[in-house]
Amino acid sequence: MKHLLATLLIINLLSCNSKKQDISTSVPVEGPVQLHPENPHYFLYKGKPLALISSAEHYGALINLDFDYQKYLKTLAADGMNYTRIFTGTYYEIQGESFGIKKNTLAPDKDKICTPWITVKTDPQEELKYDLSRWNENYFKRLKDFMTIATKYNIIVEVTLFSSIYREEHWDINPQNPKNTINLTESITRFNAHTLNNGKLLSYQIDFVKKMVNELHTFDNLFFEIQNEPWSDNGFPVYNIMNKENLNPKDWELKADFATEEAMLWQEKLTSVIKEEERKLNTKHLIAQNYTNFKAPIPEVNEDISIINFHYAWPEAVRWNYHYNKVIGFDETGFAGSEDEVYRRQAWQFMLSGGGLYNNLDYSFYVGNEDGLGENDAPGGGGKALRKQLKILSDFLHSFQLHKLSPNLGCIKSSKGMIPYVVSDQNTAYAIYLRAIGIKNAKLELKTGDGNFRIEMIDPINGKSNAPSIVESKEGILTITLDIPDSELALKVTKE
């Protein structure tokens, strides 16, 4: 009888907890997106391991009143994308004048800009000014509606709170510029706006961060990023990516820059504001920090930062920072032409190096073309064909037990004429992406140990796959004969 009662008690306890936790995996099935407890290089959401892969619009979906974000989010979901990034209105751009982007969602028409603060007139002869002490409730209604729709479509939203202010023309229209507010009187330049040396502006920035945390605390499908590209306002060059040693500050495409100590301390302050405010609300969202372009070993990462974001990233960005046991993100790409090939290959190379997040700037999304079918004169690409190719990558990765994968170039014995990228569970499952250089036929040799292995070959361009074959490894080496007519191929290798 005692044994029966004990058994019934255990069953009852498991039943009570079943809504909160998947007993078979001992991971939460509810709550905000988080780092996977078994492998923090990937995310966990609704009880499942997750990599974020997207080709998303240029960050103005929230603040541009002309932009139909409902159609946009529906399109992302239909195309298999699971992630988008929004700017919050602390920075926006000038239509037709920003970085060569002709149709720019982050540059709304003047009367279509939606920011967190109301605008007022103190003098009939003057322009409207921002009152940083009063919230624009229509903005927060729009924000919550955006998040609600994103939740419906299982889209994770990166909420980028601030951004570098790249040009004086952008500072001239910025809500944080004292001349555009009724609250600030001291002189502040764009270079100290995002440092602790910004006078009374800091208190309004803190209030804004607290407000965002409180407004969004009930949503699970988001993480915060403190600032976009902080090194642009306050940075210094650290590494020439083209195998040269000169560090010309003007050659942004040739070097990685770090943010200054002043900029990092400001980000650290706002990170602590998020953490403290969320403690009061008994919630916890991930926080990302954007460290540099391209690739560099990051010398230090705040313990409260969970996502290390790069822009225009190389695979080495993952390898050199993997030891932090956090998600490494390829948070923005573009400026490499309009062809799909470059962005597709960037995505496969980065994610098959162990990255957990990839986002292409997709210029086919803009006002009037929220279906992502537009043609845009812009310094990047995007479109339905590329999104289809990125879905192939996403489906490929998620066909594995994602949380068991980690980089494993050591399993490659020979890959003549090919550049390999591999993540595996180190024993029975291998996700491989190959770039063929000057060849169309090749042999790949893997150190797998003895056994029979199921080989499936997937074309990253069209998603077509061959009929799987079974190959026996010999003396611990698995030899795979390959045809690579289009210079790239994905392999799914699993032990029988």
XYZ file of C-alpha atoms in Angstrom:
496
model
C 0.000 0.000 0.000
C 2.823 2.394 0.858
C 4.465 1.707 -2.500
C 1.165 2.363 -4.289
C 0.674 5.690 -2.497
C 4.233 6.752 -3.296
C 3.737 5.869 -6.948
C 0.477 7.853 -7.117
C 2.166 10.843 -5.475
C 4.987 10.826 -8.055
C 2.489 10.578 -10.925
C 0.505 13.479 -9.473
C 3.598 15.654 -9.122
C 4.650 14.961 -12.701
C 1.162 15.785 -13.912
C 1.138 19.102 -12.038
C 4.453 20.100 -13.553
C 3.724 18.953 -17.097
C 2.564 22.370 -18.289
C 5.713 24.066 -17.129
C 8.408 21.584 -18.065
C 9.060 18.806 -20.542
C 10.040 15.949 -18.228
C 11.754 13.995 -20.989
C 14.280 16.748 -21.629
C 14.201 18.701 -18.346
C 14.014 22.016 -20.191
C 11.348 24.726 -19.828
C 8.534 24.774 -22.361
C 7.226 28.180 -21.312
C 8.774 31.580 -20.683
C 10.913 33.986 -22.712
C 13.336 32.777 -25.348
C 16.548 31.839 -23.569
C 19.908 30.197 -24.136
C 19.570 26.445 -24.346
C 20.622 25.017 -20.950
C 22.450 22.102 -22.616
C 24.123 24.178 -25.319
C 24.083 27.977 -24.854
C 25.288 28.564 -28.423
C 21.653 28.065 -29.477
C 18.320 29.300 -28.178
C 15.481 27.521 -26.407
C 11.899 28.568 -27.142
C 8.684 26.725 -26.324
C 10.702 23.728 -25.209
C 12.613 23.342 -28.471
C 16.180 24.213 -29.491
C 16.256 27.097 -31.945
C 18.595 28.865 -34.338
C 17.440 32.252 -35.610
C 17.708 32.716 -39.375
C 16.107 35.556 -41.299
C 16.182 37.989 -44.174
C 14.381 40.957 -42.660
C 13.544 44.588 -43.403
C 15.700 47.575 -42.501
C 14.521 48.073 -38.923
C 11.762 50.666 -39.442
C 8.693 48.431 -39.214
C 7.701 49.843 -35.823
C 8.491 53.536 -36.219
C 7.274 54.019 -39.799
C 3.510 54.569 -39.681
C 3.213 53.886 -43.406
C 4.688 50.397 -43.035
C 2.191 47.517 -42.844
C 3.942 45.322 -40.291
C 1.086 42.821 -40.196
C 1.618 41.930 -43.862
C 5.388 41.981 -43.310
C 5.344 39.558 -40.386
C 2.913 37.270 -42.200
C 5.300 37.231 -45.171
C 8.303 36.415 -42.986
C 6.472 33.487 -41.432
C 5.187 32.201 -44.769
C 8.755 32.283 -46.119
C 10.072 30.304 -43.151
C 11.851 33.148 -41.367
C 11.728 33.140 -37.552
C 13.352 36.425 -36.567
C 13.313 40.177 -37.162
C 15.027 43.242 -35.743
C 13.393 46.585 -34.886
C 14.747 50.001 -33.994
C 12.774 51.841 -31.355
C 12.704 55.495 -32.464
C 15.746 56.771 -30.586
C 17.344 56.974 -34.042
C 15.982 57.209 -37.567
C 17.278 58.275 -40.973
C 16.528 60.676 -43.805
C 14.522 59.388 -46.750
C 16.679 59.027 -49.863
C 19.847 60.251 -48.150
C 21.059 57.317 -46.061
C 23.794 54.960 -47.226
C 22.476 54.772 -50.768
C 19.135 53.206 -49.783
C 16.427 54.693 -51.981
C 13.430 53.032 -50.319
C 14.341 52.941 -46.661
C 11.817 51.901 -44.018
C 14.037 53.432 -41.336
C 13.541 56.846 -42.965
C 9.814 57.601 -42.657
C 8.189 60.647 -44.156
C 8.347 63.487 -41.654
C 4.698 63.238 -40.605
C 4.824 59.425 -40.422
C 7.504 59.018 -37.734
C 6.339 57.254 -34.577
C 8.642 57.669 -31.563
C 8.236 56.857 -27.852
C 7.795 60.545 -26.947
C 5.103 63.060 -27.778
C 5.918 66.203 -29.716
C 4.789 69.675 -28.639
C 5.015 73.276 -29.813
C 6.253 75.899 -27.404
C 6.166 78.629 -30.024
C 3.878 78.754 -33.087
C 6.836 79.855 -35.178
C 9.058 76.939 -34.161
C 9.221 73.290 -35.197
C 7.661 70.599 -33.051
C 9.920 69.420 -30.238
C 10.068 66.208 -28.256
C 9.006 66.110 -24.628
C 11.190 63.350 -23.204
C 9.156 63.315 -19.994
C 5.890 62.285 -21.688
C 5.199 59.032 -23.491
C 3.480 58.647 -26.840
C 0.831 56.079 -25.979
C 0.081 55.419 -29.667
C 3.670 54.277 -30.052
C 3.339 51.724 -27.271
C 0.010 50.473 -28.636
C 1.741 49.949 -31.986
C 4.684 48.238 -30.273
C 2.446 45.804 -28.408
C 0.395 45.060 -31.494
C 3.593 44.365 -33.441
C 4.763 41.981 -30.721
C 1.376 40.263 -30.526
C 1.381 39.540 -34.251
C 5.016 38.396 -34.113
C 4.011 36.032 -31.294
C 1.226 34.615 -33.463
C 3.756 33.800 -36.182
C 6.470 32.506 -33.783
C 8.846 35.268 -34.831
C 11.525 36.325 -32.347
C 12.036 40.095 -32.213
C 15.363 41.753 -31.479
C 14.528 45.090 -29.843
C 17.495 47.394 -30.517
C 17.138 50.208 -28.013
C 19.708 52.678 -29.396
C 21.930 53.137 -32.410
C 25.042 55.013 -33.368
C 24.296 58.349 -34.995
C 26.423 58.222 -38.115
C 26.203 61.735 -39.504
C 25.550 65.265 -38.295
C 22.435 65.310 -40.505
C 21.068 62.398 -38.467
C 21.887 64.138 -35.194
C 20.070 67.246 -36.449
C 16.765 65.329 -36.516
C 17.399 63.005 -33.565
C 14.962 63.019 -30.589
C 17.921 62.959 -28.167
C 19.478 66.130 -29.538
C 18.867 68.906 -26.978
C 17.832 71.348 -29.693
C 14.945 69.010 -30.579
C 13.625 68.692 -27.010
C 12.007 70.906 -24.412
C 13.838 69.064 -21.632
C 17.546 69.524 -22.313
C 19.487 72.758 -22.433
C 23.136 71.720 -22.281
C 25.128 71.080 -25.437
C 25.511 67.387 -26.334
C 27.261 66.086 -29.421
C 26.386 62.870 -31.210
C 29.710 61.497 -29.982
C 28.841 61.728 -26.284
C 25.102 60.999 -26.539
C 25.804 57.319 -25.887
C 28.322 57.728 -23.094
C 27.921 58.482 -19.402
C 29.189 61.971 -20.210
C 25.866 63.081 -21.672
C 24.474 65.204 -18.853
C 20.761 64.980 -18.105
C 20.109 62.947 -21.237
C 21.189 59.832 -19.320
C 18.214 60.031 -16.971
C 15.805 60.153 -19.909
C 17.569 57.223 -21.555
C 17.230 55.222 -18.339
C 13.537 56.122 -18.110
C 13.056 54.985 -21.701
C 14.755 51.637 -21.081
C 12.629 51.068 -17.975
C 9.498 51.931 -19.930
C 10.390 49.460 -22.702
C 11.095 46.712 -20.184
C 7.753 47.282 -18.469
C 5.761 47.476 -21.689
C 7.306 44.278 -23.079
C 7.686 42.132 -19.994
C 4.721 39.873 -20.806
C 6.071 38.907 -24.235
C 8.255 35.827 -24.551
C 9.386 36.292 -28.167
C 12.028 38.981 -27.774
C 15.486 39.894 -26.651
C 17.023 43.319 -26.148
C 20.083 44.753 -27.832
C 21.582 47.802 -26.158
C 23.039 49.658 -29.145
C 23.563 49.147 -32.836
C 27.191 49.594 -33.968
C 28.520 51.571 -30.984
C 32.009 51.718 -32.479
C 30.784 54.054 -35.214
C 30.294 56.951 -32.766
C 32.966 55.997 -30.286
C 35.435 53.438 -31.524
C 38.978 52.615 -32.482
C 40.408 50.181 -35.066
C 41.878 46.934 -33.785
C 42.334 44.506 -36.681
C 42.809 44.705 -40.446
C 40.771 41.861 -41.905
C 42.604 41.857 -45.271
C 45.941 40.518 -43.992
C 47.473 43.967 -43.775
C 48.643 45.768 -40.681
C 47.669 49.369 -41.440
C 44.524 50.568 -39.660
C 43.250 53.554 -41.623
C 40.250 54.838 -39.646
C 38.400 55.706 -42.878
C 38.528 52.220 -44.411
C 35.560 50.714 -42.554
C 35.336 47.764 -44.955
C 38.897 46.647 -44.165
C 39.007 46.714 -40.380
C 37.284 45.703 -37.189
C 36.668 48.430 -34.596
C 35.949 48.159 -30.895
C 33.835 50.640 -28.957
C 35.688 52.879 -26.511
C 35.632 52.340 -22.765
C 33.254 55.308 -22.420
C 30.780 53.690 -24.811
C 31.068 50.299 -23.129
C 30.456 51.754 -19.661
C 27.265 53.398 -20.925
C 26.071 50.067 -22.333
C 26.968 48.360 -19.064
C 24.870 50.912 -17.191
C 21.801 50.303 -19.370
C 22.303 46.558 -19.148
C 22.112 46.855 -15.363
C 18.932 48.944 -15.720
C 17.283 46.140 -17.711
C 18.375 43.494 -15.221
C 17.191 45.463 -12.194
C 13.849 46.387 -13.735
C 13.214 42.793 -14.762
C 13.994 41.572 -11.251
C 11.068 43.694 -10.041
C 8.853 42.181 -12.718
C 10.074 38.632 -12.067
C 10.979 38.087 -15.691
C 14.175 37.670 -17.665
C 14.887 38.441 -21.298
C 18.172 37.900 -23.056
C 20.409 40.885 -23.767
C 22.621 41.209 -26.834
C 25.631 43.424 -27.340
C 26.935 44.450 -30.749
C 30.743 44.311 -30.593
C 32.284 44.854 -34.019
C 32.164 44.255 -37.757
C 33.699 41.247 -39.501
C 35.813 39.280 -37.023
C 37.886 39.809 -33.891
C 38.486 38.038 -30.578
C 36.405 39.913 -28.007
C 38.555 40.579 -24.916
C 35.724 40.723 -22.374
C 31.970 40.057 -22.280
C 29.709 41.278 -19.485
C 28.205 38.312 -17.597
C 24.711 39.733 -18.211
C 25.193 39.633 -21.987
C 23.917 36.429 -23.619
C 24.306 37.187 -27.341
C 27.540 38.398 -28.945
C 26.549 40.192 -32.149
C 28.770 40.859 -35.146
C 27.934 42.649 -38.382
C 29.219 41.500 -41.799
C 30.682 38.547 -39.942
C 33.251 35.985 -40.983
C 33.178 32.410 -39.635
C 36.236 33.206 -37.481
C 33.984 35.442 -35.386
C 32.427 32.229 -34.072
C 35.628 30.249 -33.682
C 37.521 32.998 -31.858
C 34.697 33.644 -29.359
C 33.077 30.232 -28.946
C 34.639 29.790 -25.507
C 32.243 32.373 -24.034
C 29.429 29.794 -24.250
C 26.936 32.305 -25.571
C 25.101 32.679 -28.857
C 27.346 34.214 -31.521
C 25.198 36.263 -33.907
C 25.640 37.481 -37.483
C 23.285 40.347 -36.786
C 23.443 42.273 -40.067
C 24.782 41.817 -43.571
C 24.598 43.667 -46.865
C 26.889 46.054 -48.770
C 28.077 43.124 -50.916
C 25.926 43.539 -54.004
C 22.404 42.427 -54.810
C 23.064 38.788 -55.733
C 21.647 36.032 -53.529
C 24.802 33.941 -53.761
C 26.917 36.009 -51.393
C 24.319 36.167 -48.594
C 23.321 32.520 -48.935
C 26.952 31.467 -48.648
C 27.592 33.826 -45.739
C 24.683 32.262 -43.869
C 25.721 28.638 -44.437
C 29.373 29.329 -43.623
C 28.571 31.184 -40.401
C 25.864 28.868 -39.087
C 27.825 25.706 -39.969
C 30.726 27.168 -37.979
C 28.585 27.169 -34.825
C 26.741 30.487 -35.100
C 23.278 30.753 -33.575
C 21.778 33.758 -35.374
C 21.841 35.163 -38.910
C 20.054 38.236 -40.298
C 20.303 39.561 -43.833
C 19.175 43.121 -44.539
C 16.398 42.463 -47.040
C 15.771 45.521 -49.177
C 12.817 43.925 -50.981
C 10.722 45.015 -47.966
C 9.638 48.654 -47.895
C 6.461 50.743 -47.741
C 4.070 49.388 -50.355
C 6.027 46.137 -50.676
C 5.617 44.596 -47.248
C 5.195 41.309 -49.121
C 8.943 41.363 -49.864
C 8.503 41.397 -53.635
C 9.875 44.881 -54.231
C 12.898 45.988 -56.224
C 15.089 48.493 -54.451
C 18.181 50.517 -55.289
C 20.200 49.626 -52.209
C 23.674 48.434 -51.125
C 22.477 44.900 -50.501
C 20.102 42.211 -51.661
C 17.167 40.160 -50.495
C 13.943 38.864 -51.918
C 11.749 35.800 -52.001
C 14.349 33.583 -53.691
C 16.949 34.303 -51.000
C 14.440 33.756 -48.210
C 13.593 30.393 -49.756
C 17.288 29.482 -49.706
C 17.645 30.575 -46.086
C 14.657 28.387 -45.212
C 16.575 25.444 -46.701
C 19.387 26.221 -44.261
C 16.986 26.583 -41.338
C 15.189 23.331 -42.140
C 18.539 21.563 -42.534
C 19.868 22.678 -39.137
C 16.616 22.028 -37.309
C 16.465 18.490 -38.745
C 19.281 17.665 -36.301
C 19.179 17.600 -32.522
C 20.410 21.159 -32.660
C 21.419 21.479 -29.030
C 23.841 18.557 -29.433
C 25.806 20.214 -32.251
C 29.119 22.020 -31.924
C 31.949 22.926 -34.339
C 33.944 19.890 -35.453
C 36.422 20.667 -38.209
C 38.664 18.066 -36.579
C 36.556 15.311 -38.136
C 37.775 16.302 -41.623
C 40.627 14.038 -42.762
C 40.688 15.274 -46.352
C 38.649 17.784 -48.348
C 40.793 18.438 -51.423
C 39.585 21.441 -53.418
C 36.887 22.236 -50.862
C 36.402 24.512 -47.861
C 34.487 22.538 -45.209
C 32.251 23.857 -42.424
C 31.062 21.280 -39.885
C 28.975 21.082 -36.751
C 28.288 17.688 -35.255
C 27.402 15.819 -32.102
C 31.008 14.550 -32.257
C 29.885 10.966 -32.748
C 26.774 10.054 -34.747
C 25.490 13.102 -36.657
C 27.373 15.533 -38.903
C 26.020 18.681 -40.556
C 28.437 19.693 -43.297
C 28.583 22.554 -45.801
C 31.177 22.468 -48.574
C 32.452 25.215 -50.850
C 34.169 23.719 -53.901
C 36.976 25.824 -55.364
C 37.669 25.116 -59.025
C 36.346 21.538 -59.017
C 33.056 19.766 -59.732
C 33.890 16.261 -58.471
C 35.578 15.446 -55.193
C 36.040 13.025 -52.322
C 35.471 13.895 -48.707
C 37.086 11.825 -45.966
C 35.638 11.993 -42.453
C 37.050 10.571 -39.252
C 33.889 8.976 -37.891
C 34.927 5.699 -36.344
C 33.597 2.370 -37.563
C 30.028 1.797 -38.677
C 27.494 2.354 -41.428
C 26.448 5.913 -42.177
C 23.424 7.352 -43.948
C 24.457 10.063 -46.422
C 22.002 12.673 -47.653
C 23.137 15.418 -50.054
C 21.186 18.691 -50.226
C 21.534 21.456 -52.786
C 21.622 24.766 -50.811
C 20.301 26.642 -53.844
C 17.099 24.718 -54.574
C 16.785 22.336 -51.631
C 16.768 19.204 -53.773
C 18.237 16.122 -52.139
C 19.396 12.787 -53.419
C 18.066 9.413 -52.388
C 20.021 8.691 -49.183
C 22.791 6.107 -49.445
C 24.429 3.916 -46.832
C 28.236 3.958 -46.751
C 30.470 1.876 -44.492
C 33.461 3.548 -42.884
C 36.727 1.667 -43.164
C 39.389 1.814 -40.476
C 37.407 4.670 -38.928
C 37.380 6.773 -42.123
C 34.189 7.498 -44.045
C 34.825 8.282 -47.719
C 32.087 10.104 -49.644
C 32.213 10.651 -53.404
C 30.697 13.999 -54.383
C 29.388 15.870 -57.408
C 29.378 19.647 -56.803
C 28.378 21.277 -60.091
C 27.293 24.560 -58.443
C 30.313 24.927 -56.119
C 28.404 24.277 -52.895
C 26.764 21.314 -51.224
C 25.294 20.367 -47.853
C 25.610 16.905 -46.347
C 23.634 15.241 -43.579
C 25.645 12.293 -42.290
C 24.125 10.115 -39.572
C 25.259 6.826 -38.103
C 22.915 3.887 -38.661
